[in-house]
mmCIF file of C-alpha atoms in Angstrom:
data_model
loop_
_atom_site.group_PDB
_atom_site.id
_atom_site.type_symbol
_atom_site.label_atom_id
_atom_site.label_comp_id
_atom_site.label_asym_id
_atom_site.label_seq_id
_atom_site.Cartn_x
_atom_site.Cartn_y
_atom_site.Cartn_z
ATOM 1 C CA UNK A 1 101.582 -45.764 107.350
ATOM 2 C CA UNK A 2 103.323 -49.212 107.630
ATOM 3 C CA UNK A 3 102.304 -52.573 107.291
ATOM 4 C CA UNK A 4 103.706 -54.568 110.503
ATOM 5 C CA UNK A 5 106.086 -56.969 109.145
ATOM 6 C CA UNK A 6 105.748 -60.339 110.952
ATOM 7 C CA UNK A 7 106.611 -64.120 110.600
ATOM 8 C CA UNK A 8 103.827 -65.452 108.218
ATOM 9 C CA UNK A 9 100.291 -66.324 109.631
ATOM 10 C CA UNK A 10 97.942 -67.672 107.061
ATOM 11 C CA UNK A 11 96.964 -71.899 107.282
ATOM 12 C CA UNK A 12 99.216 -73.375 104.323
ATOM 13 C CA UNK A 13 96.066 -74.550 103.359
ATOM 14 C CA UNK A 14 94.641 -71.526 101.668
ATOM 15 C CA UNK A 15 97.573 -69.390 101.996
ATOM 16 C CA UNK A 16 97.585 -68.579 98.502
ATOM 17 C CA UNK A 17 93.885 -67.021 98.453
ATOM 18 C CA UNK A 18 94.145 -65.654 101.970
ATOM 19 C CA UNK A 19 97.344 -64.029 101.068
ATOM 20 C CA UNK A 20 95.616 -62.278 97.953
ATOM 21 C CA UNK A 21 92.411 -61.604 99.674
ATOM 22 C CA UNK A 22 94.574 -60.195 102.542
ATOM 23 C CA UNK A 23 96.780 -58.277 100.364
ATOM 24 C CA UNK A 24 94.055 -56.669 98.185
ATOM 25 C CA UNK A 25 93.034 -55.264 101.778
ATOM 26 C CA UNK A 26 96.530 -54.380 103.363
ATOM 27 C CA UNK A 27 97.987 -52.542 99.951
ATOM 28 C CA UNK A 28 96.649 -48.974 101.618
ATOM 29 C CA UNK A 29 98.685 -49.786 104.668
ATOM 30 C CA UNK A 30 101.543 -49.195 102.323
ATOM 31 C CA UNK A 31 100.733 -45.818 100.467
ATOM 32 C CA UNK A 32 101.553 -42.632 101.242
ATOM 33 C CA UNK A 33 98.599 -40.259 102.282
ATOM 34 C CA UNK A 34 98.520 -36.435 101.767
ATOM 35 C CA UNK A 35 99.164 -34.034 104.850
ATOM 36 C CA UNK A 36 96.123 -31.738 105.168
ATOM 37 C CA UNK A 37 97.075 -28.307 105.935
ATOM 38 C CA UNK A 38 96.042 -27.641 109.917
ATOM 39 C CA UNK A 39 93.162 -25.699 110.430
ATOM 40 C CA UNK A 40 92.280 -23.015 113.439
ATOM 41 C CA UNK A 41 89.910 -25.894 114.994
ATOM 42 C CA UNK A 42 91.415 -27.478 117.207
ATOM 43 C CA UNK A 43 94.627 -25.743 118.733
ATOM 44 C CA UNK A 44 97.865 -27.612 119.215
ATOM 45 C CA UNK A 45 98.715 -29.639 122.318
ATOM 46 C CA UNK A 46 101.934 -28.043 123.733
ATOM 47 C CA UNK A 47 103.226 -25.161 125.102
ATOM 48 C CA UNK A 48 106.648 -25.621 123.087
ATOM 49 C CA UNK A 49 104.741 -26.602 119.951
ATOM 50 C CA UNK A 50 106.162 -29.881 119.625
ATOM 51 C CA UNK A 51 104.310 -32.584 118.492
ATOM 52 C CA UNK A 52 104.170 -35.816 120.732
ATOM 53 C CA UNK A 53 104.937 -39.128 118.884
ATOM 54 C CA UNK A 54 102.092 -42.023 118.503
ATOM 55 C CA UNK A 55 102.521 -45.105 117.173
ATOM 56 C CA UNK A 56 98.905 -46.229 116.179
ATOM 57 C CA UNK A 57 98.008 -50.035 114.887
ATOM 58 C CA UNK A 58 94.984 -50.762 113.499
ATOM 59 C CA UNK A 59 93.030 -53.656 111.078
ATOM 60 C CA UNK A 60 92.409 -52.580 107.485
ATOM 61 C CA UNK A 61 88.362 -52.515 108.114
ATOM 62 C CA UNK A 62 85.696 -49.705 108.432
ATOM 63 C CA UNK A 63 85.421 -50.287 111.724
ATOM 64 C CA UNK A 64 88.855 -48.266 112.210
ATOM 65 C CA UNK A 65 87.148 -45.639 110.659
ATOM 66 C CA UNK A 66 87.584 -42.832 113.258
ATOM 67 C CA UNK A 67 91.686 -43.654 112.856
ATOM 68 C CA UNK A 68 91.027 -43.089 108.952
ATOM 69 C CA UNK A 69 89.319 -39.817 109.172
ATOM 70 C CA UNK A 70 91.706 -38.289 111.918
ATOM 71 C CA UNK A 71 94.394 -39.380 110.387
ATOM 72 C CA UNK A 72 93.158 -37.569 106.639
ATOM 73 C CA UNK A 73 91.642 -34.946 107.446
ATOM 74 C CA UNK A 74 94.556 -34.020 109.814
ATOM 75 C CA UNK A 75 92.671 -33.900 113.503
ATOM 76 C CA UNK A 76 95.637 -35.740 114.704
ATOM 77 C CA UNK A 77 98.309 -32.959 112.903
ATOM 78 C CA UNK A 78 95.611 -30.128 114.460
ATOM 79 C CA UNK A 79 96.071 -31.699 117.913
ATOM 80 C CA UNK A 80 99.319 -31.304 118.373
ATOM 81 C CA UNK A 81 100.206 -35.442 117.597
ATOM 82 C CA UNK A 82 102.677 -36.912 115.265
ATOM 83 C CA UNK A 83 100.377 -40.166 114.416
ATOM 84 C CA UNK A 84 102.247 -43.178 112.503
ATOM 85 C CA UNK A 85 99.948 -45.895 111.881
ATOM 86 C CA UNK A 86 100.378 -49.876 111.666
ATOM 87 C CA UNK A 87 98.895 -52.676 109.729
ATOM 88 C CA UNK A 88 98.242 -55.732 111.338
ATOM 89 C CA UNK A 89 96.300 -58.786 110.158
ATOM 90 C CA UNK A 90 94.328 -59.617 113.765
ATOM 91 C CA UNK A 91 93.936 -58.194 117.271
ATOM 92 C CA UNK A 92 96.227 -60.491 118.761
ATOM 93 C CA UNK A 93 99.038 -59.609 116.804
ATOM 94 C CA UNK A 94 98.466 -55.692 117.600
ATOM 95 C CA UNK A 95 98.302 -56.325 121.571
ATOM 96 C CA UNK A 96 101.041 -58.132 121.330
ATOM 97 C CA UNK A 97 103.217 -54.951 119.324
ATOM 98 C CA UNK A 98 101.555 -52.645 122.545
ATOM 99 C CA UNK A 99 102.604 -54.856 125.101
ATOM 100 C CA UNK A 100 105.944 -55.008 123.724
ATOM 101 C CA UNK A 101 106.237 -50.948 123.319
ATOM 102 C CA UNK A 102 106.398 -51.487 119.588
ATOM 103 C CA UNK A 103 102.932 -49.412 119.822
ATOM 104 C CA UNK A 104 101.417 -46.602 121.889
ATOM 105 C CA UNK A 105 98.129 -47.828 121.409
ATOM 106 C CA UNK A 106 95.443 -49.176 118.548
ATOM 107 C CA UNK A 107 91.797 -50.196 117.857
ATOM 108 C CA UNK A 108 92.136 -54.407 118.696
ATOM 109 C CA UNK A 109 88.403 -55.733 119.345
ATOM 110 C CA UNK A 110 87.332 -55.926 122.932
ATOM 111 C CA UNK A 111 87.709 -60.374 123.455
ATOM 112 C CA UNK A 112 91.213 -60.167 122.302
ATOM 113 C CA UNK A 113 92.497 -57.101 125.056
ATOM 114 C CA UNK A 114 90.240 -58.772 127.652
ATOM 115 C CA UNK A 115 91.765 -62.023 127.091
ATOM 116 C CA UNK A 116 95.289 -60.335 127.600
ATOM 117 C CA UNK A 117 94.112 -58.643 131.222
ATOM 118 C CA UNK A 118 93.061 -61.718 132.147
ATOM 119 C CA UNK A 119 96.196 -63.664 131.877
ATOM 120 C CA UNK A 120 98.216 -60.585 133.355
ATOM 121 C CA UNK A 121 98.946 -57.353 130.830
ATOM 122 C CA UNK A 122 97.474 -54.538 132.258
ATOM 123 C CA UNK A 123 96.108 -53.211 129.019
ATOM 124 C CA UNK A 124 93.315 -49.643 129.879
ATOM 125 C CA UNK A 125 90.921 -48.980 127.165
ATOM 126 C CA UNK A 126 90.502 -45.274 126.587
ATOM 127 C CA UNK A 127 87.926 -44.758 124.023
ATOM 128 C CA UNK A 128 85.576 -46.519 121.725
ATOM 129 C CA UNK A 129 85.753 -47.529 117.778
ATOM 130 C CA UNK A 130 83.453 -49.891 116.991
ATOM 131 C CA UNK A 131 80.338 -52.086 118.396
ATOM 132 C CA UNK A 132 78.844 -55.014 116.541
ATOM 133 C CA UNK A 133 79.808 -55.364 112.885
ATOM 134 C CA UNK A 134 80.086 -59.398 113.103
ATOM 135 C CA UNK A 135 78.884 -61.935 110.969
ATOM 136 C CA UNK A 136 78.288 -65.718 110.453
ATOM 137 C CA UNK A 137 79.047 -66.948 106.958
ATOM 138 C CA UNK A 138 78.412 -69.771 104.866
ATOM 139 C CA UNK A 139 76.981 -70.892 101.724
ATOM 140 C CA UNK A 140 73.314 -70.329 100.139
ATOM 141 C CA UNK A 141 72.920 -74.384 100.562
ATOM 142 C CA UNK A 142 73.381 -74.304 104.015
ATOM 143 C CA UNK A 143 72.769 -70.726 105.294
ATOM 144 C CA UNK A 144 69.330 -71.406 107.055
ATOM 145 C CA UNK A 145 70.558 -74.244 109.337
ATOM 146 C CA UNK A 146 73.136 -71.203 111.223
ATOM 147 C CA UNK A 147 70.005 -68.830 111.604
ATOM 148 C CA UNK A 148 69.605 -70.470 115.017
ATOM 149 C CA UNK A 149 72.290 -71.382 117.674
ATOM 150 C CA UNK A 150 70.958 -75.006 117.547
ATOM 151 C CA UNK A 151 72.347 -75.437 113.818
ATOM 152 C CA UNK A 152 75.948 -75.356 115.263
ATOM 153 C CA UNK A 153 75.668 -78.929 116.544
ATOM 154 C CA UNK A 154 78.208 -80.684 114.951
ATOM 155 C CA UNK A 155 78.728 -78.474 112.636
ATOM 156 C CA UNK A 156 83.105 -77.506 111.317
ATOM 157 C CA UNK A 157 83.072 -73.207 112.495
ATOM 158 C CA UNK A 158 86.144 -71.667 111.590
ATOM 159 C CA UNK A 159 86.815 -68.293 113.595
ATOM 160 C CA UNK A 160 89.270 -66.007 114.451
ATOM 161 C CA UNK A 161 90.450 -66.662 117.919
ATOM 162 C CA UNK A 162 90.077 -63.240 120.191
ATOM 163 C CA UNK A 163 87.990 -62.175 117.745
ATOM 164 C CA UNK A 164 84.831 -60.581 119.184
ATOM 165 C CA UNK A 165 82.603 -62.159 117.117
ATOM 166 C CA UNK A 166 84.323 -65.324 118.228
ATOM 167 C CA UNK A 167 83.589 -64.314 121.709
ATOM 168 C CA UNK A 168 79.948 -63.490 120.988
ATOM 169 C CA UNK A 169 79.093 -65.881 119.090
ATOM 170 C CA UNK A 170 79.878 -68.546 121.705
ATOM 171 C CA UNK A 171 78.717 -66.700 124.473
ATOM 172 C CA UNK A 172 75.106 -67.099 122.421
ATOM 173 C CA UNK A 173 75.884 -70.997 122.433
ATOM 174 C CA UNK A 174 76.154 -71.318 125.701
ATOM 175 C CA UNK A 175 72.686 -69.212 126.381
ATOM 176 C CA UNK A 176 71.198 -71.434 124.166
ATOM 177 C CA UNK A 177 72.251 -74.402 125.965
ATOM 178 C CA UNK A 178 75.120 -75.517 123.566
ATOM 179 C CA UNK A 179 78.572 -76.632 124.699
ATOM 180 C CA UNK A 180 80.796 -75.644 122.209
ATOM 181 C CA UNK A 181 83.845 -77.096 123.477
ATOM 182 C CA UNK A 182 82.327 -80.140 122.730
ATOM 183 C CA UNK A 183 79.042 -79.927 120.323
ATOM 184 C CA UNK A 184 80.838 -78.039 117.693
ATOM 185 C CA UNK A 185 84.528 -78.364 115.673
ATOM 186 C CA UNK A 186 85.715 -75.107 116.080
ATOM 187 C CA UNK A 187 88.756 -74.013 113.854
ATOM 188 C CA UNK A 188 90.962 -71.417 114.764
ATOM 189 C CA UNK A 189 92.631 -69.663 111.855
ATOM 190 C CA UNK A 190 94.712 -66.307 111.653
ATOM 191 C CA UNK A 191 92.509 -63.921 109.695
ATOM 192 C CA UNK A 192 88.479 -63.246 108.713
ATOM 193 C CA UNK A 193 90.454 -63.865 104.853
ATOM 194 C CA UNK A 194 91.086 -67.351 106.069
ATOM 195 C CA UNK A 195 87.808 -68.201 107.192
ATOM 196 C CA UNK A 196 86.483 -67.159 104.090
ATOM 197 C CA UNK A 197 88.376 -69.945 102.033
ATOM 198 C CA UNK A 198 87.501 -72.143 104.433
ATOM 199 C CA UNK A 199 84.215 -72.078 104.314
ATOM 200 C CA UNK A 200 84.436 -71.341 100.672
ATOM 201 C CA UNK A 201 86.459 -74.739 99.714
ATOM 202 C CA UNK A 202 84.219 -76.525 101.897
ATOM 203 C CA UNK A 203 86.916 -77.071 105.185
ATOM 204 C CA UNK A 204 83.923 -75.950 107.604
ATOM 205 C CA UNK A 205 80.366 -75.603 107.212
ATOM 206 C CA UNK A 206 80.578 -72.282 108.513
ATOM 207 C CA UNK A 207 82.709 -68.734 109.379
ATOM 208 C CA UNK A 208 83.039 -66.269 111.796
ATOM 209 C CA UNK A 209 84.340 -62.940 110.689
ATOM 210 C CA UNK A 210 83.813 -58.822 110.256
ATOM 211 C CA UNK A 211 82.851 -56.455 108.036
ATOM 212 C CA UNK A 212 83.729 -55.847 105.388
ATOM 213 C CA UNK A 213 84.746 -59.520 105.107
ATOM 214 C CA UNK A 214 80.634 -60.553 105.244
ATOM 215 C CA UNK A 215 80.287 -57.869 102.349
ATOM 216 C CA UNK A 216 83.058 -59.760 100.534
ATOM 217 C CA UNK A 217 81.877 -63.176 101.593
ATOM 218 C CA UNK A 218 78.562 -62.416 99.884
ATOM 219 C CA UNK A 219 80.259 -61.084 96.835
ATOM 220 C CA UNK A 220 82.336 -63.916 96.582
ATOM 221 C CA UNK A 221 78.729 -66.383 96.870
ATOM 222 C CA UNK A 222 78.717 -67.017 100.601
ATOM 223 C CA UNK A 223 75.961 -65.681 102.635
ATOM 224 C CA UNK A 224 75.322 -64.030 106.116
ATOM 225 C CA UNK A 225 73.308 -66.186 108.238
ATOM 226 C CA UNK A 226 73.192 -64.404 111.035
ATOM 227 C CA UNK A 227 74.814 -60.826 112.923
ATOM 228 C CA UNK A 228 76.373 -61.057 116.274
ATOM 229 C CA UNK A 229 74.001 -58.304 117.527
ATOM 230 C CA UNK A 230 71.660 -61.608 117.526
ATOM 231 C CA UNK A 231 73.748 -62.791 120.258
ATOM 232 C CA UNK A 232 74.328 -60.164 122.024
ATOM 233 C CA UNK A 233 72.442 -57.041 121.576
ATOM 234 C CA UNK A 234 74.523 -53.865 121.189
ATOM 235 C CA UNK A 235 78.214 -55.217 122.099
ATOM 236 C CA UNK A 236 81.005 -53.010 122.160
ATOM 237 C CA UNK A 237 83.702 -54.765 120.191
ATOM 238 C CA UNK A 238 86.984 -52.396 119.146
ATOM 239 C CA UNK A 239 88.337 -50.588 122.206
ATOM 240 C CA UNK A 240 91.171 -48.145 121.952
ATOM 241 C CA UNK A 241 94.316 -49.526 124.158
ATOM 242 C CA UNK A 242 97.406 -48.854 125.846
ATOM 243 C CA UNK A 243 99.384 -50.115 128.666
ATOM 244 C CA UNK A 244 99.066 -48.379 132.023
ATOM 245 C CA UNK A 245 103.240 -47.262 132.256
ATOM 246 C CA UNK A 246 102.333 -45.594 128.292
ATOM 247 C CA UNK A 247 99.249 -44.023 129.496
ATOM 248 C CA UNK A 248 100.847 -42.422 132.765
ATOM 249 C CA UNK A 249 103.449 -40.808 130.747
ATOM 250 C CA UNK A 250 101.580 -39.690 127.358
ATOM 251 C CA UNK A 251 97.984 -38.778 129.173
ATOM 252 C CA UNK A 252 97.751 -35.485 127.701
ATOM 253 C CA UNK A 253 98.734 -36.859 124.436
ATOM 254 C CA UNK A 254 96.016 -39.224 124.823
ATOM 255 C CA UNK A 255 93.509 -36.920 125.915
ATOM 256 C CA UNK A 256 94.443 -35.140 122.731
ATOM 257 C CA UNK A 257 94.354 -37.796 120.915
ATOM 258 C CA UNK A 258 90.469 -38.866 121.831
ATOM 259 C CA UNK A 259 89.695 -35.511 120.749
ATOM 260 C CA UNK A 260 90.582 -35.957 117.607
ATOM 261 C CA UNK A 261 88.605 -39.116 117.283
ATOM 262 C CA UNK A 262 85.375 -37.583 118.608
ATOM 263 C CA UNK A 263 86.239 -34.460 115.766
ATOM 264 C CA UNK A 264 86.609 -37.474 113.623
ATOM 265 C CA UNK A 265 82.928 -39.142 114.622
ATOM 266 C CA UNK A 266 81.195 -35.709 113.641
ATOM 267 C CA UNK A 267 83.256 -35.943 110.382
ATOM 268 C CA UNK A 268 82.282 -39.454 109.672
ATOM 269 C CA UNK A 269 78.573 -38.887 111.160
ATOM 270 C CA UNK A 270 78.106 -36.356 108.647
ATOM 271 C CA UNK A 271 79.831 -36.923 105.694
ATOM 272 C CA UNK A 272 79.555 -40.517 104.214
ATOM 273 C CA UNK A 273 80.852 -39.754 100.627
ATOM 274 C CA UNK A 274 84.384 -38.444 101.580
ATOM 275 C CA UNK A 275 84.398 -40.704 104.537
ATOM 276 C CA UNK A 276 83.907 -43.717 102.403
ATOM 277 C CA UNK A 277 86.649 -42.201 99.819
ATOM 278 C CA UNK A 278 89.213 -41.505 103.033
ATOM 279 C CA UNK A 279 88.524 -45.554 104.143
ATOM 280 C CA UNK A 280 89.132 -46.787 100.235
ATOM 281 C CA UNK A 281 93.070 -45.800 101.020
ATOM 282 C CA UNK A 282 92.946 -48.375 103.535
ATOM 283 C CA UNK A 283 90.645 -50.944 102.750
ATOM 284 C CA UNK A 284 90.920 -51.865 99.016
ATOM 285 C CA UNK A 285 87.903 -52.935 98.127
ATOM 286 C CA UNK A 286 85.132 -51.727 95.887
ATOM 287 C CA UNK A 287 83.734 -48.287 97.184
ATOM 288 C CA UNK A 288 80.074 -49.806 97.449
ATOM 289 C CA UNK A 289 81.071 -52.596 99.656
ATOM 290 C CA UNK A 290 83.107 -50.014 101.887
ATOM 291 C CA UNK A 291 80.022 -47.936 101.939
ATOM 292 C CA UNK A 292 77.464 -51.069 102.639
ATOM 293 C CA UNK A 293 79.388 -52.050 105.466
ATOM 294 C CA UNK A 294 80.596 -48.645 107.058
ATOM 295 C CA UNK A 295 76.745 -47.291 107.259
ATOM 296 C CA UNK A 296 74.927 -50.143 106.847
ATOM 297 C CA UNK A 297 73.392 -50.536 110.537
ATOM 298 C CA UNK A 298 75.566 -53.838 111.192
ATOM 299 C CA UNK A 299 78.357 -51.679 112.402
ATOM 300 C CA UNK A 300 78.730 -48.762 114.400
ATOM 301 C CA UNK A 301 81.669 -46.341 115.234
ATOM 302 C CA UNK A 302 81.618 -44.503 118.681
ATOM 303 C CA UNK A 303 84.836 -43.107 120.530
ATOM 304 C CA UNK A 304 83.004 -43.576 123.866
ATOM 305 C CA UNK A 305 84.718 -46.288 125.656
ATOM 306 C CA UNK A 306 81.254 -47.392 127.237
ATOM 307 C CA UNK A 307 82.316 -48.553 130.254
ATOM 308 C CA UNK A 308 78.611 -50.531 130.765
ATOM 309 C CA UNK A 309 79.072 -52.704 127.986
ATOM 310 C CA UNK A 310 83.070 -53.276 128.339
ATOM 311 C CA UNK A 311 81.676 -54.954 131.735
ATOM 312 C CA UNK A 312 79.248 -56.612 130.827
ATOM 313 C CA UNK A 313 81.172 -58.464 127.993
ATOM 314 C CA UNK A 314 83.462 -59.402 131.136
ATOM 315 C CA UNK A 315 81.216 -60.960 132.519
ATOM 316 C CA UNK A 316 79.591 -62.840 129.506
ATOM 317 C CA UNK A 317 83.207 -64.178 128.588
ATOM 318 C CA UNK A 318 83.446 -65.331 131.864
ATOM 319 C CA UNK A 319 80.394 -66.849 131.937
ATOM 320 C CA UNK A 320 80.396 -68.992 129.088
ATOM 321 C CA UNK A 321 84.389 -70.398 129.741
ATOM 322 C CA UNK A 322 86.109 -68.076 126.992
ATOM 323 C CA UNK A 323 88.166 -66.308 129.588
ATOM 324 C CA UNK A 324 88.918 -66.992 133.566
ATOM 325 C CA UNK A 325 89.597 -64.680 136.091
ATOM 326 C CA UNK A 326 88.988 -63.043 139.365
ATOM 327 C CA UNK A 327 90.005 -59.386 138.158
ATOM 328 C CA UNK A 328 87.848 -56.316 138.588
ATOM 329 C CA UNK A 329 87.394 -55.264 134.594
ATOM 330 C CA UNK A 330 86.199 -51.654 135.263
ATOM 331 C CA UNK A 331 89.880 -51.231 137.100
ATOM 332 C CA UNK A 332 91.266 -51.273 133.554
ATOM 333 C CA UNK A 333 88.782 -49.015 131.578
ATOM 334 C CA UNK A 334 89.433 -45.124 132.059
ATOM 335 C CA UNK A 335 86.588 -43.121 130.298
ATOM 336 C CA UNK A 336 88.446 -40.089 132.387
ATOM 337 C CA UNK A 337 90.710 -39.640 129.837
ATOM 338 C CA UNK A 338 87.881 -39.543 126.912
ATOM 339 C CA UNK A 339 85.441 -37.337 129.167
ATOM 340 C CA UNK A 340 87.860 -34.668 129.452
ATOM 341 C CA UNK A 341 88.428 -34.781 125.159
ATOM 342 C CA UNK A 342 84.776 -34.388 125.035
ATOM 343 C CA UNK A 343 84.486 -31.755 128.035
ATOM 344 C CA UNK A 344 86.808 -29.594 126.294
ATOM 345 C CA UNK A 345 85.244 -29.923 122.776
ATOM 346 C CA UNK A 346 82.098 -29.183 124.337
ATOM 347 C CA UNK A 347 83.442 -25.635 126.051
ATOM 348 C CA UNK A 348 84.947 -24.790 122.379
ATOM 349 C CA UNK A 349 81.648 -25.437 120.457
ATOM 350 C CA UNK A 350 78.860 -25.453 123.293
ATOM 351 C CA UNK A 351 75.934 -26.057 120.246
ATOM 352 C CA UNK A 352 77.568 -28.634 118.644
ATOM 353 C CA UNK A 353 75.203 -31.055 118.070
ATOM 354 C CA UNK A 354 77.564 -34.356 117.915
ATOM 355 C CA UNK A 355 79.145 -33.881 120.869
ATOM 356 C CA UNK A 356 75.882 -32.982 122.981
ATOM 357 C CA UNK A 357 75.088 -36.195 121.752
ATOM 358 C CA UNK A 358 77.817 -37.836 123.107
ATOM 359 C CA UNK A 359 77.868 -36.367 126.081
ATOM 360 C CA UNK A 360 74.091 -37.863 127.017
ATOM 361 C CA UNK A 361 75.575 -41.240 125.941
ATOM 362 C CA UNK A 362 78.377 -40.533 128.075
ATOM 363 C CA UNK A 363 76.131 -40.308 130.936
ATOM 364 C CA UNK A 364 74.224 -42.997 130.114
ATOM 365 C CA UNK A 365 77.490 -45.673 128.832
ATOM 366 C CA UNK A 366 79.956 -44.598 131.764
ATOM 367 C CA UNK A 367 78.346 -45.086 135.293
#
């Protein structure tokens, strides 16, 4: 794994306890993990044996989980994929690596690729990682005045632009009757780590950012005020990318590749101990946060891409300003690629109970 090396992106303000915050959480990108030994489930992808090549970006947070536990416990090695993964501190800077063809693909929230097919990439999300997870932070003296939308008024927010709690949260302005181009200060910084000094020093009132950054933020003496299921019920918010031209020529690889992330989902489903052990080599924090905000309820991860809810976040985006544009969304979501994983995992292991499971939320998420 390999921490993406770009021109610095933390507010001078607070770089110095961003940086550390940031660098307590990117130090796994940098290790070296242990090759598990390939095991009969699972049979390699090609006829020649060769692996095909992935480059893989991801943020150092649970809710890359299903990456993690492929990665580990070698579903990616099993299905026939040489996987290389990539740090990056925020969505936008991992969209921008796959619309370059630094990247194959990676797990960058669902405003941020949404925002790009709007203004013109023709990004296709693939598969699920995670929904919710999103948090509003600020401290115990003013925590109760950001339970409701209404305690935004001219209040200082600083958020992570693209982020989807970003998205969400102002989508559940505008519902409540709030312009927040113009009721609230919103400040844009580069990472959740950011934020957290922010609010923390006292530069806003409140912050917008992802677990585990709310477990941090309440170790650190901030508090949650609110989740951004509050706003939206159920939102889908990391989608698994790539570009159309990179999908066209590596769709078996990717169909591979989704089945190793629904093998990974049963893992994770099933086994919270080692799961939360596999996520400590990327997120480097204490175990019990890791755990608190991997199975805590706030955050789910699902490889379905969820076609339903990809739309409808669309359409609340567009609603509320964030993004404009005339584009048909479901154009550029292709649960194909992710039914056919599942289809064949399901013909391999017809009683397995996970991906039965899946496959009635399939139905149901996909229409």
């Amino acid at each position: 794994m390999k921490q993406w090396m770009g021109k610095p992106t933390l507010r001078k303000v607070i770089a110095g306890a961003a940086i550390l915050a940031m660098t307590l959480l990117g130090a796994a990108g940098c290790g070296a993990q242990t090759q598990k030994e390939p095991a009969a489930k699972g049979a390699a992808a090609s006829a020649t044996g060769a692996k095909t090549k992935l480059n893989v970006g991801y943020l150092p947070a649970p809710g890359d989980v299903l990456f993690f536990v492929a990665k580990d416990k070698g579903f990616f090695d099993q299905e026939g994929l040489d996987v290389e993964m990539f740090q990056f501190t925020n969505s936008g800077e991992g969209l921008n690596a796959i619309k370059s063809g630094k990247l194959d693909t990676g797990a960058f929230g669902t405003a941020a690729p949404q925002t790009f097919i709007a203004k013109g990439t023709p990004f296709v999300a693939i598969a699920g990682m995670q929904s919710e997870g999103h948090g509003i932070v600020a401290k115990p003296e003013n925590v109760d005045r950001f339970r409701t939308p209404q305690g935004f008024v001219g209040q200082r927010v600083a958020t992570v632009r693209m982020s989807t709690g970003d998205a969400v949260w102002r989508y559940g302005l505008s519902q409540a009757g709030i312009d927040w181009k113009t009721q609230v200060t919103i400040m844009e910084l580069d990472s959740p780590a950011a934020v957290m000094e922010a609010v923390k020093k006292g530069a806003a009132d409140a912050g917008n950012v992802w677990a585990p950054f709310t477990e941090m933020a309440e170790q650190q003496g901030l508090k949650v005020a609110d989740w951004s299921s509050s706003y939206m019920p159920g939102h889908v918010c990391c989608r698994v990318v790539a570009t159309e031209d990179v999908l066209k020529a590596k769709r078996d690889a990717f169909v591979r590749f989704d089945k190793a992330l629904i093998r990974a989902y049963e893992f994770y489903s099933q086994n919270q101990d080692e799961t939360v052990n596999i996520l400590a080599n990327y997120v480097k924090i204490d175990k019990e946060l890791i755990k608190k905000s991997t199975y805590s309820g706030h955050i789910h991860s699902i490889p379905d891409p969820d076609k339903k809810r990809f739309t409808a976040f669309w359409e609340a985006m567009k609603k509320d300003g964030y993004i404009q544009s005339d584009l048909d969304i479901s154009r550029f979501v292709d649960p194909a690629i992710y039914k056919e994983a599942l289809d064949q995992l399901q013909a391999a292991e017809p009683g397995n109970g996970a991906y039965n499971r899946l496959a009635s939320e399939y139905a149901a998420n996909n229409r």
